[in-house]
Coordinates of C-alpha atoms and ligand atoms in Angstrom, one line a residue:
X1 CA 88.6 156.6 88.2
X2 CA 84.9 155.3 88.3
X3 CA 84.6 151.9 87.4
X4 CA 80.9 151.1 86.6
X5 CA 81.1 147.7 87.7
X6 CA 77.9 146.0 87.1
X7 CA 77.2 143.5 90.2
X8 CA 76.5 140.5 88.3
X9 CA 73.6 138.2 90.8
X10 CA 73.6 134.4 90.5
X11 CA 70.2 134.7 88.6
X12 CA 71.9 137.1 86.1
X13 CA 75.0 135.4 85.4
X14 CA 72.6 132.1 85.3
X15 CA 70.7 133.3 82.4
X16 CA 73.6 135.3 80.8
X17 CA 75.3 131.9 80.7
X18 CA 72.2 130.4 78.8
X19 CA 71.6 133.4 76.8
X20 CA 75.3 132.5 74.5
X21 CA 73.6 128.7 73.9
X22 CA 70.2 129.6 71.9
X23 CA 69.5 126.1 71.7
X24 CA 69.2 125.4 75.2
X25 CA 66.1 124.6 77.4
X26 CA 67.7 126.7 80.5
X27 CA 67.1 123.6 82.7
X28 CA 70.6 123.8 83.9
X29 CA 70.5 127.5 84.4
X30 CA 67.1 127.0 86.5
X31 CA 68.4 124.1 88.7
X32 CA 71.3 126.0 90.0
X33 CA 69.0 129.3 90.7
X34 CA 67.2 126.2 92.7
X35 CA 69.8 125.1 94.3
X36 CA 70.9 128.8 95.5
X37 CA 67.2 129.3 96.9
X38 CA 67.9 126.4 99.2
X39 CA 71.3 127.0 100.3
X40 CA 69.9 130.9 101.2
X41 CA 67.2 129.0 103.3
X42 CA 70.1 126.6 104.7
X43 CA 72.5 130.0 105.1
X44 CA 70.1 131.6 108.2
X45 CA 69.4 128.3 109.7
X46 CA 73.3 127.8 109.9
X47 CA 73.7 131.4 111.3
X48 CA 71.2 130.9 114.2
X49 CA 72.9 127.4 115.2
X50 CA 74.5 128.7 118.0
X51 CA 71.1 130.0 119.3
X52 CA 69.9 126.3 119.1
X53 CA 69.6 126.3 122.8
X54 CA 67.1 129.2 122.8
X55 CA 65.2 128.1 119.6
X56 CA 64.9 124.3 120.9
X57 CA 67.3 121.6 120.2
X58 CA 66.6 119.0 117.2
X59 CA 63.9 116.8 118.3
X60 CA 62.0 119.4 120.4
X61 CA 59.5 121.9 119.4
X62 CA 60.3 125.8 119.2
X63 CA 58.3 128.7 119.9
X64 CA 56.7 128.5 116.5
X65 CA 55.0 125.2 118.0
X66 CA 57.4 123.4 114.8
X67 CA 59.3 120.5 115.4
X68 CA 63.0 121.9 115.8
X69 CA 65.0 119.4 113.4
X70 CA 68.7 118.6 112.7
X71 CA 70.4 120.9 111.0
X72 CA 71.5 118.5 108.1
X73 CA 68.3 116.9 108.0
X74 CA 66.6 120.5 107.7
X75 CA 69.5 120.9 104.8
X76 CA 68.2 117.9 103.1
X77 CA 64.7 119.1 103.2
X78 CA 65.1 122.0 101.6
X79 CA 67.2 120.9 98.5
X80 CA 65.5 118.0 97.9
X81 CA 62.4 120.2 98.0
X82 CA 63.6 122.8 95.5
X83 CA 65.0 120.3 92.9
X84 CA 61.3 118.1 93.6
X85 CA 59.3 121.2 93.0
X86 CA 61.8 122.7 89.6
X87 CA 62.0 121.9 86.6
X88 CA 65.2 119.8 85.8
X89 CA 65.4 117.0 88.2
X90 CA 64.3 114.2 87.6
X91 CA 65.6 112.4 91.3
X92 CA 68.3 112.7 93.9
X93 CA 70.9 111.0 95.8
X94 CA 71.9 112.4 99.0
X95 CA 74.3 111.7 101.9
X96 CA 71.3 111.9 104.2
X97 CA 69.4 109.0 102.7
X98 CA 69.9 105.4 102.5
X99 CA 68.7 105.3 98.9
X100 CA 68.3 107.4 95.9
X101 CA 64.8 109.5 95.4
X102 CA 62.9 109.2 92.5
X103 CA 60.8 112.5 91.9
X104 CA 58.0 110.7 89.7
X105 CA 55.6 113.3 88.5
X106 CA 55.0 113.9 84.9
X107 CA 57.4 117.1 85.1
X108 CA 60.2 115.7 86.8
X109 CA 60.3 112.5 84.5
X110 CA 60.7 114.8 81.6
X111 CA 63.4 116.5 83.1
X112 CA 67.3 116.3 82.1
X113 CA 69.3 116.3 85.3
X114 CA 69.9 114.1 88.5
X115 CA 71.6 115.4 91.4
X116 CA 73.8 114.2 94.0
X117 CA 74.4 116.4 97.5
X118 CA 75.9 115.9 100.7
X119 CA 73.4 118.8 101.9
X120 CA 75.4 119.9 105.0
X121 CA 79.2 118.5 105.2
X122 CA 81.3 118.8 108.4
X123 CA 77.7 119.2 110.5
X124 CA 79.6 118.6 113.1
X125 CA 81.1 121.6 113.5
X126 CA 78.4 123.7 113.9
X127 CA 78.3 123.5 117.5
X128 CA 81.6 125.1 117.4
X129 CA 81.5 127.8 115.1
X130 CA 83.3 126.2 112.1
X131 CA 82.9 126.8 108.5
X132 CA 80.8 124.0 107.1
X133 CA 79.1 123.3 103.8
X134 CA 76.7 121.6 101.1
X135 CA 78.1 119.9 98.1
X136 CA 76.4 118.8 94.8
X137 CA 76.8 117.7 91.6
X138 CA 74.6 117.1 88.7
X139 CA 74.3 114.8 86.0
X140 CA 72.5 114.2 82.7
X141 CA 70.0 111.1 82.9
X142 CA 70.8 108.4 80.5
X143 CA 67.3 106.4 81.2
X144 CA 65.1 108.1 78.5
X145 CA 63.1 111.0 79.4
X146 CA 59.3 110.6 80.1
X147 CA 60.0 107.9 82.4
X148 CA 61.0 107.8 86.2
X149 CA 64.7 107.6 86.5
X150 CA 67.0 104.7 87.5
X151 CA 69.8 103.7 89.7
X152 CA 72.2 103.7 87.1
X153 CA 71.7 107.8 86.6
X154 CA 73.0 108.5 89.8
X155 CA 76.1 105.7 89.0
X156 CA 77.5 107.3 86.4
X157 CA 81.2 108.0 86.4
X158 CA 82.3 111.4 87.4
X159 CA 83.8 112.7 84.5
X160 CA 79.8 112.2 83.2
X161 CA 79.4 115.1 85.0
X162 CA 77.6 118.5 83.6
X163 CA 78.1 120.8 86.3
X164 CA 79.1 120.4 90.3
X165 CA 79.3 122.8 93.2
X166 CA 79.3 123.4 96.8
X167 CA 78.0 126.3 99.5
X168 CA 80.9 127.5 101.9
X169 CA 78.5 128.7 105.6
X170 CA 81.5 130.5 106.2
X171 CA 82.8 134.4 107.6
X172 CA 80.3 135.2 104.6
X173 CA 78.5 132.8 102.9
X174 CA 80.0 131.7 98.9
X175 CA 78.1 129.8 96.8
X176 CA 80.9 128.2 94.1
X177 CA 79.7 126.1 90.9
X178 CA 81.4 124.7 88.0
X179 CA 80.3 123.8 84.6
X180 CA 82.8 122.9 81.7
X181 CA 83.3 126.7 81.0
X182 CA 84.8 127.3 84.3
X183 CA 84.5 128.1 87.6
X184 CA 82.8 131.1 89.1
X185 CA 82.2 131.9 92.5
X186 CA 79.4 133.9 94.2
X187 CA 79.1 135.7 97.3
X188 CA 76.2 136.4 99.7
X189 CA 75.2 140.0 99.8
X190 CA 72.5 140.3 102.8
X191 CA 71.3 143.2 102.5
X192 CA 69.9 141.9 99.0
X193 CA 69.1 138.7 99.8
X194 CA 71.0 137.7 96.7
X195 CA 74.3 135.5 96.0
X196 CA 76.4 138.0 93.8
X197 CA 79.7 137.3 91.0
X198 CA 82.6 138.1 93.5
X199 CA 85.1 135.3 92.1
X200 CA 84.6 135.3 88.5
X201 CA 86.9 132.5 86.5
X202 CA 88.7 130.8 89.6
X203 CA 91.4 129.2 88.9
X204 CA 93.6 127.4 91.0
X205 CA 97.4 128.1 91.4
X206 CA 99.7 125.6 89.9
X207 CA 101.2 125.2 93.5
X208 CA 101.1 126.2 97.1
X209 CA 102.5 126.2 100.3
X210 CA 99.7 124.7 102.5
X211 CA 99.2 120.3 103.1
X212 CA 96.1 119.5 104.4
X213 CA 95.6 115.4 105.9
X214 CA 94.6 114.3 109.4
X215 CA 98.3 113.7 111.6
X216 CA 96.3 111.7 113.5
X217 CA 95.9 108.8 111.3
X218 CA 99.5 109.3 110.4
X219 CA 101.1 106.0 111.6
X220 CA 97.9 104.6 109.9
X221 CA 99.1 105.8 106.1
X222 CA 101.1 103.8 103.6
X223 CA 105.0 104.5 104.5
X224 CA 105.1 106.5 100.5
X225 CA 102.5 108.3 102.0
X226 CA 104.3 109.3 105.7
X227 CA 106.8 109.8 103.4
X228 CA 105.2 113.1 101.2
X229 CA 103.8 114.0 104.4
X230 CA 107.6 114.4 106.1
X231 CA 108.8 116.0 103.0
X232 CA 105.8 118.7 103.3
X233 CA 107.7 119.6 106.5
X234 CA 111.1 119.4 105.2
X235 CA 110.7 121.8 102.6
X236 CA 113.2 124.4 102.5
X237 CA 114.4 127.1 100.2
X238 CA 116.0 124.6 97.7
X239 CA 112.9 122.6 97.5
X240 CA 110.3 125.3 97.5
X241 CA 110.1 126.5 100.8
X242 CA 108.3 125.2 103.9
X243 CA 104.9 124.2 103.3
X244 CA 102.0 125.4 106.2
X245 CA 99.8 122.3 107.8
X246 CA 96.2 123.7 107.7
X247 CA 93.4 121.4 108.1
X248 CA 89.8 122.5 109.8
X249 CA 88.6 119.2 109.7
X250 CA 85.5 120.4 107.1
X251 CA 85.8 119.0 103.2
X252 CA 84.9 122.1 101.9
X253 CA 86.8 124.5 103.8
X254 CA 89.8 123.2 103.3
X255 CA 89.2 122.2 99.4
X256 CA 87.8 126.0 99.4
X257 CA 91.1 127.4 100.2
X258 CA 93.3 125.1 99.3
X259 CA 91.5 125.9 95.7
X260 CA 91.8 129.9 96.0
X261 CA 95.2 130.2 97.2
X262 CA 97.0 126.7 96.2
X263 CA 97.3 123.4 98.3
X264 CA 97.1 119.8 98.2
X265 CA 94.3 118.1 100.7
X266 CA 94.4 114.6 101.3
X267 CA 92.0 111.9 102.8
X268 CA 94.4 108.9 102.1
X269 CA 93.0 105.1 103.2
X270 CA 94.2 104.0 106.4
X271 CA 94.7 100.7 108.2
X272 CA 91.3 100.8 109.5
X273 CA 89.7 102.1 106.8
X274 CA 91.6 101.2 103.7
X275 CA 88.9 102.3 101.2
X276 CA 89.0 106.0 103.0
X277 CA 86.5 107.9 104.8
X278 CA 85.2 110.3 102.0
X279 CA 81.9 109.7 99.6
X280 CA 82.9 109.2 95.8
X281 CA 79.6 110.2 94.7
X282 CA 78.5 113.7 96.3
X283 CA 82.2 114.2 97.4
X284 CA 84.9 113.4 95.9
X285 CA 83.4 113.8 92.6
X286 CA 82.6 117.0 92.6
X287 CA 85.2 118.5 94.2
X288 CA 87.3 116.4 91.5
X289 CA 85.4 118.3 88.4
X290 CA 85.6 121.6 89.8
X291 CA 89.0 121.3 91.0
X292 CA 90.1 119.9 87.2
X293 CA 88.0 123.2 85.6
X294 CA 90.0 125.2 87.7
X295 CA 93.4 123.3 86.7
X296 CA 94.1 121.4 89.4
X297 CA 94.2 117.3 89.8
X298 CA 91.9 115.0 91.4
X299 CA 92.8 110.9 91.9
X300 CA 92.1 108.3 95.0
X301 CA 95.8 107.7 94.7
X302 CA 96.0 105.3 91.7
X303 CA 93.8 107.1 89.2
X304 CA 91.8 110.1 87.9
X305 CA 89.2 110.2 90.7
X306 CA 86.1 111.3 87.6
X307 CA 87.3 107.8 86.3
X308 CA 85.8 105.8 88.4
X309 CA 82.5 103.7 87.8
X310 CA 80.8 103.9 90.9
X311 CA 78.8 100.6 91.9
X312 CA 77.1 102.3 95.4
X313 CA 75.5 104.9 96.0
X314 CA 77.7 105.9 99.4
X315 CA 80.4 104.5 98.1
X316 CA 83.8 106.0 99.9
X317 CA 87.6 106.6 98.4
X318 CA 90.5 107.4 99.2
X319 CA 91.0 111.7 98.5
X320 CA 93.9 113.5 97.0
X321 CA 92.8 116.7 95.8
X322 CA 94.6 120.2 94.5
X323 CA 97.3 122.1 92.5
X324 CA 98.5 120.2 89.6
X325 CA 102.3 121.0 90.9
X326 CA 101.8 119.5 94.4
X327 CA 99.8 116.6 93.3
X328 CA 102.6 115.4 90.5
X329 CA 104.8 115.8 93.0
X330 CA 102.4 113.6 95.4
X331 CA 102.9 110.6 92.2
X332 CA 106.5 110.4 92.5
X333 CA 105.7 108.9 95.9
X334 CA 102.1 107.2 95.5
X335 CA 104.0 105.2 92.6
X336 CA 105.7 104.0 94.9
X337 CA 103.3 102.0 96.5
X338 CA 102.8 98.4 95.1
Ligands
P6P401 P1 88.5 113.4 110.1 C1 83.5 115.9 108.0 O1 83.0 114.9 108.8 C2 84.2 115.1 106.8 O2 83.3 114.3 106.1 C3 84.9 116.1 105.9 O3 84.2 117.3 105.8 C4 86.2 116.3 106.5 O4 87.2 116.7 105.6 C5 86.5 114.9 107.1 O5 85.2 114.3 107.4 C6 87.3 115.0 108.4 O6 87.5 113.7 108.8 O7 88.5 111.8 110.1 O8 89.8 114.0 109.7 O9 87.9 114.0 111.3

């Protein structure tokens, strides 16, 4: 049987989307076509990392005569510049900067959207050939348009959120984005140079059989929490089976399959760092909206993680993150603690 399956391209299934809502400006639409310019940019600077050596090392200058620069701060760069040089940002926060970045020019202060990224997360790995990605998430300005935006646009709660995504620079390159119609996932086709619908409608299973956390900081965890963690290994046919301990040590790896095939991943707070390790804002947060589109559950262990009114920009949480199964079954144990 021929099926005559259309290939759907980001820019396509962009302006499909828009296309249903008459009424609207396609500002949205345009800023994640933005966004997928950039992390295409971001994609073949990843892929040559391990050739750093040969091209020049950040700080020095390659054979281009360019100053060679690091990888996340060439990351930032290029999304900042896109969303600057669109049509729907009006400013950005990013994990890269110390403060937020107001765009300022006539265009950009008339525009709908701020955005927050974490433009290359886990960039440590790179220099060992781990998966590692960029994470964003976009808001709707509530200082009025026509004027510069504010701080208090980029401190909105999360569950303010319009639409949030990330870029897995994995064994291919997947560009994933929600908005509250769902979750869709794209996939980098080289040879067209274009991110195309491979993962249409993700939705993540109810329940899994893969715990991701750090063992490392285990004697540093609540006891309730040691105590899910010894469970996940004590799980037998009764009880569900044995659950698999997978964790690459890279946010969006492990939230990316943990979301595809079912898990629960977890950056609790430790002794050392009670309030956690991971950034609410360009995070937590948006791995908490797309998760929820997708049916999962998001908290920081005592409530709904897009609950939270965020008073700093680089604020950090604690992180439990997954199937709605696994994470009520994660409760029964975090209500334990006082
Ligand atoms: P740890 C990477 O540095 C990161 O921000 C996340 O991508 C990752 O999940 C976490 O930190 C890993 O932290 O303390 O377990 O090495």
């Amino acid at each position: 049987m021929i099926v005559n399956r259309k290939i759907l391209t980001l820019d396509e299934f962009t302006i499909q989307q828009m296309r249903q809502f008459p009424s609207a400006t396609g500002e949205l639409s345009s800023l994640l076509r933005d966004i997928g310019l950039a992390a295409k940019r971001v994609n073949v600077e990843v892929n040559k990392a391990g050739l750093v050596d040969i091209l020049g090392d950040a700080g020095s200058v390659n054979v281009q005569g360019e100053d060679v620069k690091k990888l996340d701060i060439y990351a930032n760069n290029q999304f900042m510049g896109v969303l600057q040089h669109g049509i729907s940002c009006a400013g950005i926060g990013s994990e890269e900067l110390d403060d937020f970045v107001v765009f300022d020019d006539e265009i950009s202060n008339n525009s709908k959207y701020v955005v927050q990224f974490d433009p290359l997360d886990g960039s440590g790995n790179i220099d060992v050939n781990i998966s590692i990605g960029t994470i964003f998430s976009v808001y709707r300005r509530i200082s009025k348009p026509g004027v510069p935006c504010t701080k208090e646009d980029f401190l909105q709660p999360g569950n303010r959120q319009v639409a949030a995504g990330y870029i897995i620079y994995g064994s291919s390159t997947m560009y994933v984005y929600a908005t509250k119609r769902g979750v869709n996932g794209f996939t980098l086709d080289p040879a067209i140079g274009e991110f195309c619908l491979s993962h249409p409608d993700i939705k993540c299973p109810p329940s899994g059989k893969v715990y991701s956390v750090n063992h490392g900081n285990f004697f540093q965890y609540n006891e309730h929490i040691r105590e899910y963690i010894n469970v996940c290994q004590k799980k037998d046919k009764t009880n569900g089976g044995p659950y698999t301990q997978r964790y690459i040590g890279s946010m969006v790896a492990d939230v990316h399959r943990n979301l595809m095939k079912g898990g629960i991943f977890m950056y609790p707070g430790t002794t050392d760092k009670p309030g956690g390790k991971l950034r609410l804002l360009y995070e937590c947060n948006p791995f908490a909206f797309i998760v929820e589109m997708a049916g999962g559950r998001a908290t920081d262990g005592k409530q709904r993680i897009m609950d939270i009114q965020p008073t700093e920009l680089h604020q950090r949480t604690p992180f439990f993150v997954g199937s709605v199964d696994m994470m009520d079954e994660l409760d029964t144990y975090l209500e334990k603690i006082k």
